Short mmCIF file of C-alpha atoms in Angstrom, two decimals:
data_model
loop_
_atom_site.label_atom_id
_atom_site.label_comp_id
_atom_site.label_asym_id
_atom_site.label_seq_id
_atom_site.Cartn_x
_atom_site.Cartn_y
_atom_site.Cartn_z
CA MET A 1 92.52 117.76 113.64
CA THR A 2 96.05 117.48 114.90
CA LEU A 3 97.31 116.43 118.29
CA SER A 4 100.10 118.30 120.01
CA ALA A 5 103.68 117.28 119.32
CA ASP A 6 104.33 116.24 122.90
CA LEU A 7 102.13 113.15 122.50
CA TRP A 8 104.25 112.13 119.52
CA ASP A 9 107.49 112.76 121.39
CA ARG A 10 106.21 110.61 124.27
CA SER A 11 105.66 107.53 122.15
CA LEU A 12 107.69 104.34 122.45
CA TRP A 13 108.46 104.51 118.73
CA TYR A 14 109.98 107.97 119.08
CA ALA A 15 112.10 106.79 122.02
CA THR A 16 113.37 103.67 120.23
CA ALA A 17 113.50 104.69 116.55
CA GLU A 18 116.52 103.18 114.81
CA GLU A 19 116.33 105.26 111.64
CA PRO A 20 117.33 108.90 112.23
CA ASP A 21 115.05 111.79 111.38
CA PRO A 22 115.83 112.63 107.73
CA GLY A 23 115.75 116.40 108.15
CA SER A 24 114.73 118.78 105.39
CA ASP A 25 115.83 119.72 101.88
CA ALA A 26 115.43 123.08 100.18
CA PRO A 27 112.08 123.22 98.37
CA GLU A 28 112.05 122.92 94.58
CA ASP A 29 109.38 122.82 91.90
CA ALA A 30 108.82 119.30 90.59
CA GLN A 31 106.73 117.28 88.20
CA VAL A 32 104.76 115.85 91.15
CA LEU A 33 104.20 117.56 94.50
CA VAL A 34 103.25 115.21 97.33
CA ILE A 35 101.66 116.73 100.45
CA GLY A 36 102.09 114.55 103.53
CA GLY A 37 105.08 112.72 104.97
CA GLY A 38 103.36 109.53 106.08
CA PHE A 39 103.30 106.09 104.49
CA THR A 40 101.06 107.05 101.55
CA GLY A 41 103.04 110.11 100.59
CA LEU A 42 106.45 108.48 101.13
CA SER A 43 105.55 105.36 99.18
CA THR A 44 104.07 107.40 96.33
CA ALA A 45 107.15 109.62 96.18
CA LEU A 46 109.61 106.73 96.35
CA HIS A 47 107.92 104.69 93.63
CA LEU A 48 107.57 107.73 91.36
CA ALA A 49 111.21 108.69 91.80
CA GLU A 50 112.33 105.15 91.01
CA ARG A 51 110.65 105.65 87.62
CA GLY A 52 112.54 108.87 86.98
CA VAL A 53 109.79 111.30 88.01
CA ALA A 54 110.91 114.52 89.76
CA VAL A 55 109.12 114.69 93.11
CA THR A 56 109.04 117.14 96.01
CA LEU A 57 107.36 115.95 99.21
CA ILE A 58 106.02 118.56 101.64
CA GLU A 59 105.36 117.77 105.32
CA ALA A 60 104.03 120.31 107.80
CA GLU A 61 105.73 118.72 110.80
CA LYS A 62 108.31 115.92 110.70
CA ILE A 63 108.33 112.66 108.76
CA GLY A 64 105.93 110.21 110.40
CA PHE A 65 104.33 112.85 112.64
CA GLY A 66 100.77 111.71 111.96
CA ALA A 67 99.23 108.25 112.09
CA SER A 68 102.25 106.71 110.36
CA GLY A 69 104.50 107.35 113.36
CA ARG A 70 101.93 106.78 116.10
CA ASN A 71 100.19 103.50 115.22
CA GLY A 72 100.65 100.03 116.68
CA GLY A 73 103.13 98.88 114.04
CA GLN A 74 101.00 95.94 112.90
CA VAL A 75 101.56 95.11 109.23
CA ILE A 76 98.30 93.39 108.26
CA PRO A 77 97.34 92.43 104.70
CA GLY A 78 93.79 92.63 103.41
CA LEU A 79 90.92 95.06 103.79
CA LYS A 80 87.93 95.10 106.12
CA ILE A 81 86.07 93.07 103.48
CA ASP A 82 87.05 89.59 102.33
CA PRO A 83 87.91 88.16 98.88
CA ALA A 84 84.43 86.79 98.14
CA GLU A 85 82.87 90.19 98.85
CA MET A 86 85.50 91.98 96.76
CA ARG A 87 84.52 89.91 93.74
CA ALA A 88 80.81 90.28 94.50
CA ARG A 89 81.12 94.08 94.58
CA TRP A 90 83.45 94.69 91.64
CA GLY A 91 83.14 91.61 89.45
CA ALA A 92 85.63 88.93 88.55
CA GLU A 93 88.31 90.99 86.80
CA ALA A 94 88.42 94.02 89.12
CA GLY A 95 87.73 91.79 92.13
CA ASP A 96 90.66 89.53 91.27
CA ARG A 97 92.89 92.58 90.94
CA LEU A 98 91.79 93.90 94.34
CA VAL A 99 92.22 90.51 96.04
CA GLU A 100 95.78 90.26 94.71
CA PHE A 101 96.54 93.83 95.76
CA ALA A 102 95.07 93.54 99.27
CA GLY A 103 96.55 90.11 99.90
CA GLY A 104 100.00 91.29 98.86
CA ALA A 105 100.03 94.56 100.83
CA ALA A 106 102.20 93.21 103.65
CA ASP A 107 104.60 91.71 101.09
CA ARG A 108 105.12 95.20 99.72
CA VAL A 109 106.17 96.50 103.16
CA PHE A 110 108.64 93.73 103.93
CA ASP A 111 110.06 93.82 100.39
CA LEU A 112 110.80 97.54 100.78
CA ILE A 113 112.35 96.99 104.20
CA GLU A 114 114.68 94.34 102.78
CA ARG A 115 115.49 96.17 99.57
CA HIS A 116 116.38 99.44 101.29
CA GLY A 117 117.86 98.03 104.48
CA ILE A 118 115.36 99.84 106.71
CA ALA A 119 116.18 99.37 110.41
CA CYS A 120 112.72 99.15 112.00
CA ALA A 121 112.74 96.02 114.21
CA ALA A 122 110.77 94.15 111.52
CA THR A 123 109.48 90.66 112.25
CA ARG A 124 107.04 88.54 110.28
CA LYS A 125 105.31 86.00 112.50
CA GLY A 126 101.71 86.69 111.72
CA TRP A 127 98.60 88.49 112.93
CA ILE A 128 95.95 86.86 115.09
CA GLN A 129 92.31 87.98 115.10
CA GLY A 130 90.38 87.02 118.22
CA ALA A 131 86.62 86.43 118.18
CA HIS A 132 84.90 87.95 121.21
CA SER A 133 81.66 85.96 120.72
CA ALA A 134 80.34 82.79 119.11
CA LYS A 135 78.73 84.86 116.35
CA ALA A 136 82.00 86.64 115.65
CA LEU A 137 83.84 83.31 115.58
CA SER A 138 81.74 82.11 112.66
CA ALA A 139 82.62 85.21 110.66
CA VAL A 140 86.30 85.03 111.59
CA HIS A 141 86.61 81.40 110.54
CA ALA A 142 84.81 82.17 107.27
CA ARG A 143 87.32 84.97 106.64
CA ALA A 144 90.24 82.64 107.32
CA ARG A 145 88.91 79.99 104.94
CA ASP A 146 88.23 82.63 102.28
CA TRP A 147 91.87 83.73 102.35
CA GLU A 148 93.04 80.13 102.59
CA ARG A 149 91.30 79.46 99.27
CA GLU A 150 93.41 82.28 97.82
CA GLY A 151 96.56 80.46 98.90
CA ALA A 152 97.26 82.52 102.02
CA PRO A 153 99.06 80.70 104.87
CA VAL A 154 96.56 80.66 107.72
CA GLU A 155 95.89 78.79 110.95
CA ILE A 156 92.37 78.40 112.34
CA TYR A 157 91.98 78.32 116.13
CA ASP A 158 89.35 77.06 118.52
CA ALA A 159 89.16 78.57 122.01
CA GLY A 160 91.92 76.36 123.41
CA ALA A 161 94.35 77.02 120.57
CA MET A 162 93.54 80.72 120.75
CA ALA A 163 94.41 80.80 124.46
CA GLU A 164 97.74 79.12 123.74
CA ALA A 165 98.50 81.53 120.90
CA THR A 166 97.63 84.73 122.78
CA GLY A 167 98.03 84.08 126.50
CA THR A 168 94.47 85.13 127.34
CA ARG A 169 91.33 83.02 127.65
CA ILE A 170 88.68 85.58 126.72
CA TYR A 171 88.29 84.52 123.08
CA HIS A 172 85.96 81.94 121.55
CA GLY A 173 88.60 81.24 118.89
CA GLY A 174 90.22 83.01 115.99
CA TRP A 175 92.73 82.71 113.19
CA ARG A 176 96.33 83.60 112.37
CA ASP A 177 97.46 85.13 109.08
CA LEU A 178 101.14 84.34 108.61
CA ARG A 179 101.60 87.01 105.93
CA ALA A 180 101.49 89.72 108.61
CA GLY A 181 104.16 91.10 110.90
CA LEU A 182 105.45 93.97 113.01
CA VAL A 183 107.62 97.09 112.66
CA ASN A 184 108.55 100.17 114.61
CA PRO A 185 106.34 102.39 112.43
CA LEU A 186 108.27 105.61 112.94
CA SER A 187 111.53 103.90 112.00
CA TYR A 188 109.81 102.46 108.93
CA ALA A 189 108.53 105.90 107.87
CA ARG A 190 111.97 107.44 108.31
CA GLY A 191 113.53 104.57 106.36
CA LEU A 192 111.11 105.17 103.49
CA ALA A 193 112.11 108.84 103.54
CA ARG A 194 115.79 107.94 103.39
CA ALA A 195 115.13 105.62 100.44
CA ALA A 196 113.02 108.25 98.68
CA ARG A 197 115.72 110.88 99.06
CA ALA A 198 118.32 108.45 97.70
CA ALA A 199 116.06 107.98 94.67
CA GLY A 200 115.96 111.74 94.09
CA VAL A 201 112.94 112.99 96.07
CA ARG A 202 113.23 116.43 97.66
CA ILE A 203 111.85 116.11 101.22
CA VAL A 204 110.73 119.39 102.77
CA THR A 205 109.65 119.26 106.42
CA GLY A 206 108.28 122.01 108.65
CA ALA A 207 106.51 123.54 105.64
CA ARG A 208 102.72 123.67 105.86
CA ALA A 209 100.72 123.73 102.63
CA MET A 210 98.21 126.57 102.97
CA ALA A 211 96.42 126.17 99.66
CA VAL A 212 96.48 124.13 96.45
CA LEU A 213 95.69 126.35 93.49
CA ARG A 214 95.21 125.68 89.79
CA GLU A 215 97.81 127.50 87.70
CA GLY A 216 97.54 127.01 83.96
CA ALA A 217 97.86 123.32 83.13
CA GLY A 218 99.48 122.60 86.50
CA TRP A 219 99.26 123.42 90.19
CA ARG A 220 100.73 125.81 92.71
CA VAL A 221 101.05 124.92 96.39
CA ASP A 222 101.10 127.98 98.64
CA LEU A 223 103.46 127.49 101.59
CA GLY A 224 102.61 130.81 103.24
CA GLY A 225 105.25 133.14 101.89
CA SER A 226 106.58 130.93 99.11
CA SER A 227 105.13 128.57 96.54
CA LEU A 228 105.95 125.34 94.75
CA ARG A 229 104.73 124.40 91.30
CA GLY A 230 104.08 121.03 89.74
CA GLN A 231 102.09 119.28 87.05
CA THR A 232 100.42 116.93 89.55
CA VAL A 233 99.60 117.16 93.25
CA VAL A 234 99.02 114.15 95.50
CA MET A 235 97.32 114.92 98.80
CA ALA A 236 98.29 112.30 101.38
CA THR A 237 97.30 114.09 104.58
CA ASN A 238 94.70 111.52 105.73
CA ALA A 239 93.17 112.69 109.05
CA TYR A 240 95.64 115.55 109.56
CA ASP A 241 94.22 118.32 107.39
CA ASP A 242 90.82 119.96 107.08
CA ARG A 243 91.69 123.08 105.08
CA LEU A 244 93.18 122.17 101.71
CA LEU A 245 90.17 120.17 100.53
CA PRO A 246 87.34 120.77 103.02
CA ARG A 247 85.02 118.41 101.16
CA LEU A 248 87.58 115.63 101.55
CA ALA A 249 87.86 116.32 105.29
CA ARG A 250 84.06 116.09 105.58
CA SER A 251 84.08 112.68 103.87
CA ILE A 252 86.14 110.92 106.56
CA LEU A 253 85.82 110.47 110.31
CA PRO A 254 88.99 111.23 112.28
CA VAL A 255 89.27 109.32 115.55
CA GLN A 256 92.08 109.00 118.04
CA SER A 257 93.72 105.65 118.61
CA SER A 258 95.25 105.55 122.08
CA ILE A 259 98.22 103.33 122.93
CA VAL A 260 100.04 102.45 126.14
CA ALA A 261 103.32 100.58 126.62
CA THR A 262 104.34 98.84 129.82
CA GLU A 263 107.74 98.67 131.35
CA PRO A 264 109.77 95.64 130.16
CA LEU A 265 108.08 92.54 131.56
CA PRO A 266 109.95 89.72 133.29
CA GLU A 267 110.99 87.05 130.81
CA ALA A 268 108.73 84.42 132.38
CA VAL A 269 105.70 86.72 132.11
CA ALA A 270 106.47 87.91 128.58
CA ALA A 271 106.80 84.29 127.46
CA THR A 272 103.10 83.75 128.23
CA ILE A 273 101.89 86.58 125.94
CA LEU A 274 101.80 85.97 122.18
CA PRO A 275 104.53 83.31 122.47
CA GLN A 276 104.71 82.81 118.68
CA GLY A 277 105.75 86.43 118.17
CA ALA A 278 102.53 87.43 116.39
CA CYS A 279 100.41 90.52 116.95
CA CYS A 280 96.69 90.44 117.73
CA SER A 281 93.49 92.42 117.40
CA GLU A 282 89.85 91.68 118.14
CA THR A 283 86.38 91.69 116.62
CA ARG A 284 84.66 93.86 119.25
CA LYS A 285 83.17 97.27 118.43
CA LEU A 286 86.11 98.97 120.15
CA ALA A 287 88.71 96.34 119.54
CA PHE A 288 92.00 96.18 121.38
CA TYR A 289 95.15 95.52 119.39
CA TYR A 290 98.37 94.44 121.04
CA ARG A 291 101.89 93.12 120.60
CA LEU A 292 105.17 92.63 122.44
CA THR A 293 108.29 94.63 121.61
CA PRO A 294 111.82 93.20 121.35
CA ASP A 295 112.53 94.43 124.89
CA ARG A 296 109.43 92.62 126.25
CA ARG A 297 107.06 95.57 126.62
CA LEU A 298 103.35 94.93 126.15
CA VAL A 299 101.97 97.55 123.77
CA ILE A 300 98.19 97.75 123.59
CA GLY A 301 95.92 100.20 121.83
CA GLY A 302 92.27 100.94 121.21
CA ARG A 303 89.97 103.58 119.81
CA GLY A 304 89.87 106.74 121.86
CA ALA A 305 88.28 110.17 121.74
CA THR A 306 87.45 112.43 118.84
CA GLY A 307 88.91 115.90 118.52
CA PRO A 308 92.36 117.19 119.42
CA VAL A 309 92.20 116.77 123.22
CA TYR A 310 93.89 113.69 124.65
CA SER A 311 91.56 111.74 126.96
CA THR A 312 93.20 110.45 130.14
CA GLY A 313 89.90 108.80 131.04
CA LEU A 314 89.99 106.65 127.94
CA GLN A 315 93.64 105.88 128.60
CA ASP A 316 92.64 104.63 132.06
CA ALA A 317 89.96 102.43 130.48
CA LEU A 318 92.55 101.03 128.09
CA GLU A 319 94.90 100.19 130.97
CA GLN A 320 92.07 98.47 132.85
CA GLY A 321 91.22 96.43 129.78
CA MET A 322 94.87 95.43 129.37
CA ARG A 323 94.98 94.05 132.91
CA ARG A 324 91.74 92.13 132.40
CA LEU A 325 93.16 90.61 129.24
CA PHE A 326 96.47 89.68 130.84
CA PRO A 327 96.19 89.40 134.62
CA GLN A 328 99.63 87.77 134.62
CA ILE A 329 101.25 91.19 134.14
CA ALA A 330 100.03 92.05 137.68
CA ASP A 331 100.92 95.64 138.53
CA ALA A 332 103.41 96.18 135.70
CA ARG A 333 103.97 99.89 135.28
CA VAL A 334 102.78 101.75 132.20
CA ASP A 335 105.85 103.64 130.99
CA MET A 336 104.48 105.48 127.97
CA ALA A 337 101.11 106.57 126.59
CA TRP A 338 100.33 108.41 123.37
CA SER A 339 97.60 108.94 120.83
CA GLY A 340 97.08 109.93 117.22
CA HIS A 341 94.36 110.30 114.63
CA LEU A 342 93.39 107.72 112.07
CA ALA A 343 90.69 108.13 109.45
CA LEU A 344 87.56 106.01 109.09
CA THR A 345 85.05 105.84 106.24
CA MET A 346 81.43 104.77 106.33
CA ASP A 347 82.10 101.87 103.94
CA HIS A 348 85.30 100.79 105.79
CA LEU A 349 87.37 101.17 102.59
CA PRO A 350 90.17 103.54 101.56
CA HIS A 351 88.99 106.31 99.26
CA ILE A 352 90.86 107.51 96.17
CA HIS A 353 89.79 110.73 94.47
CA GLU A 354 90.79 112.86 91.49
CA PRO A 355 88.51 115.88 92.04
CA GLU A 356 90.28 117.76 89.23
CA PRO A 357 92.70 116.56 86.56
CA GLY A 358 96.13 116.24 88.11
CA LEU A 359 94.90 116.58 91.70
CA TRP A 360 94.78 113.29 93.62
CA ALA A 361 93.80 112.49 97.19
CA VAL A 362 94.02 109.19 99.07
CA ALA A 363 92.62 108.78 102.57
CA ALA A 364 91.26 106.48 105.25
CA TYR A 365 92.73 103.03 105.80
CA ASN A 366 90.39 102.21 108.69
CA GLY A 367 93.12 100.79 110.92
CA ARG A 368 95.09 98.92 108.22
CA GLY A 369 97.38 101.78 107.28
CA VAL A 370 100.90 100.36 107.55
CA ALA A 371 100.47 97.80 104.78
CA MET A 372 97.63 99.37 102.83
CA ALA A 373 99.05 102.91 102.66
CA THR A 374 102.41 101.57 101.49
CA ALA A 375 100.77 99.48 98.78
CA MET A 376 98.38 102.26 97.78
CA GLY A 377 101.27 104.68 97.27
CA ALA A 378 102.93 102.20 94.93
CA ALA A 379 99.66 101.66 93.06
CA LEU A 380 99.10 105.39 92.66
CA ALA A 381 102.61 105.77 91.27
CA ASP A 382 101.83 103.04 88.73
CA ARG A 383 98.64 104.88 87.79
CA LEU A 384 100.38 108.24 87.32
CA VAL A 385 103.29 106.89 85.28
CA GLU A 386 101.83 103.99 83.35
CA GLY A 387 98.07 104.47 83.53
CA THR A 388 97.68 101.17 85.39
CA PRO A 389 94.16 100.69 86.82
CA LEU A 390 93.97 101.38 90.53
CA PRO A 391 93.06 98.47 92.81
CA LEU A 392 90.05 100.46 94.01
CA PRO A 393 88.38 102.81 91.54
CA GLU A 394 88.62 106.52 92.15
CA THR A 395 85.30 107.93 93.36
CA PRO A 396 83.71 111.37 93.78
CA ILE A 397 84.21 112.99 97.17
CA ARG A 398 81.01 112.44 99.15
CA PRO A 399 80.85 114.44 102.40
CA ILE A 400 79.10 112.78 105.34
CA GLY A 401 75.81 114.55 106.06
CA TRP A 402 76.20 114.60 109.85
CA HIS A 403 79.92 115.38 109.77
CA ALA A 404 79.46 118.66 111.68
CA LEU A 405 78.06 116.64 114.60
CA ARG A 406 80.75 113.96 114.50
CA GLY A 407 82.34 115.04 117.79
CA PRO A 408 79.41 114.50 120.15
CA VAL A 409 77.98 111.59 118.15
CA MET A 410 81.23 109.63 118.06
CA ASP A 411 82.18 110.50 121.64
CA ILE A 412 78.87 109.12 122.90
CA GLY A 413 79.43 105.93 120.93
CA VAL A 414 83.02 105.50 122.11
CA ARG A 415 82.13 106.05 125.76
CA TYR A 416 79.14 103.73 125.51
CA TYR A 417 81.24 100.85 124.19
CA TRP A 418 84.08 101.51 126.62
CA MET A 419 81.52 101.27 129.44
CA LYS A 420 80.25 97.93 128.12
CA ASP A 421 83.82 96.69 127.89
CA ARG A 422 84.42 97.58 131.53
CA LEU A 423 81.41 95.45 132.44
CA GLY A 424 82.84 92.32 130.90
CA PHE A 425 83.89 92.73 127.28
CA ALA A 426 80.33 92.59 126.03
CA SER A 427 79.74 93.25 122.35
#
């Protein structure tokens, strides 16, 4: 399920990362072994170590190699469901706990950045969601009012206000959530690793976990020639492993998210795009998400192909969509293009599992990974150390029945919606 390293090396975040790569420590047995050097694993390890727990984190590639270092860098609070639905599904007590957790997920990111002095070009000027149709606008405004009732700072836009806030006139309206913000995600991941190491975490990179095996009351992680032992194992591999827990891999849908970055735009042009400094995403089936960087590059992404092969055709479609959104960029050159896998679930929620005592797995943030993975790692640390209830209950692993056919099924769907987008951003 992995993409080749060259696509990672070609990303804007790799080229501009402020935090250096943390390198690797010698492996050691530990009370908790964390597999995966992305936001979930790093946050879990950091928050455990701050409580005095001995942790070794194992990453097959480099820190931030997966979705954590390849995404759009949008730090968005909340889940794909809204507060009223959270309470309807889980009841008042658990629903209140989930609303507080989801609403505070971006706070967790920016608090860590400040506390540990992480250099990741962080800004906090909000996230805008654009409604592509009148029907979508009704749902978007309902979402904004739902969060407003929870005390969130929001702004509700009609079509005119939306055009002023984004620089494009394609939307029927939208809303802005001022809790959100932006980071260079690879720098943020590396900064978390630096903080975790300072707290005592052993960070082992370039070491692929080949198997997780029960050994007495604890666990042994086979590294292919050597082993590590621990009382607890946390699997935080998301869409980048299909061998350690095959049932887990069959319960999520890995999909590529493709991103392009333009050359630096002229100041006068850049000033017309997201002038408030916010980021934006849409309500369409294959929504675009976009932002400006500090050096005035337009960065825009969207769902791409399934499987490990990078699709230049879908990259071309993304570029065409970018120019339809923002004709004012004219023939601005695309300097960089990259892709990476994220994980989706059928219910659009992250999944937390404890398939055996002491073996935990967390996966699938459905496009909200920067904030939600950070917060989920902290919550899992609370659960392991203090027995605190998780914001979402752990569930059995439920493989998707048609998972073996996911490639052709999802590719047909992606290409179908890209085609409709080319014909005028139809839903």
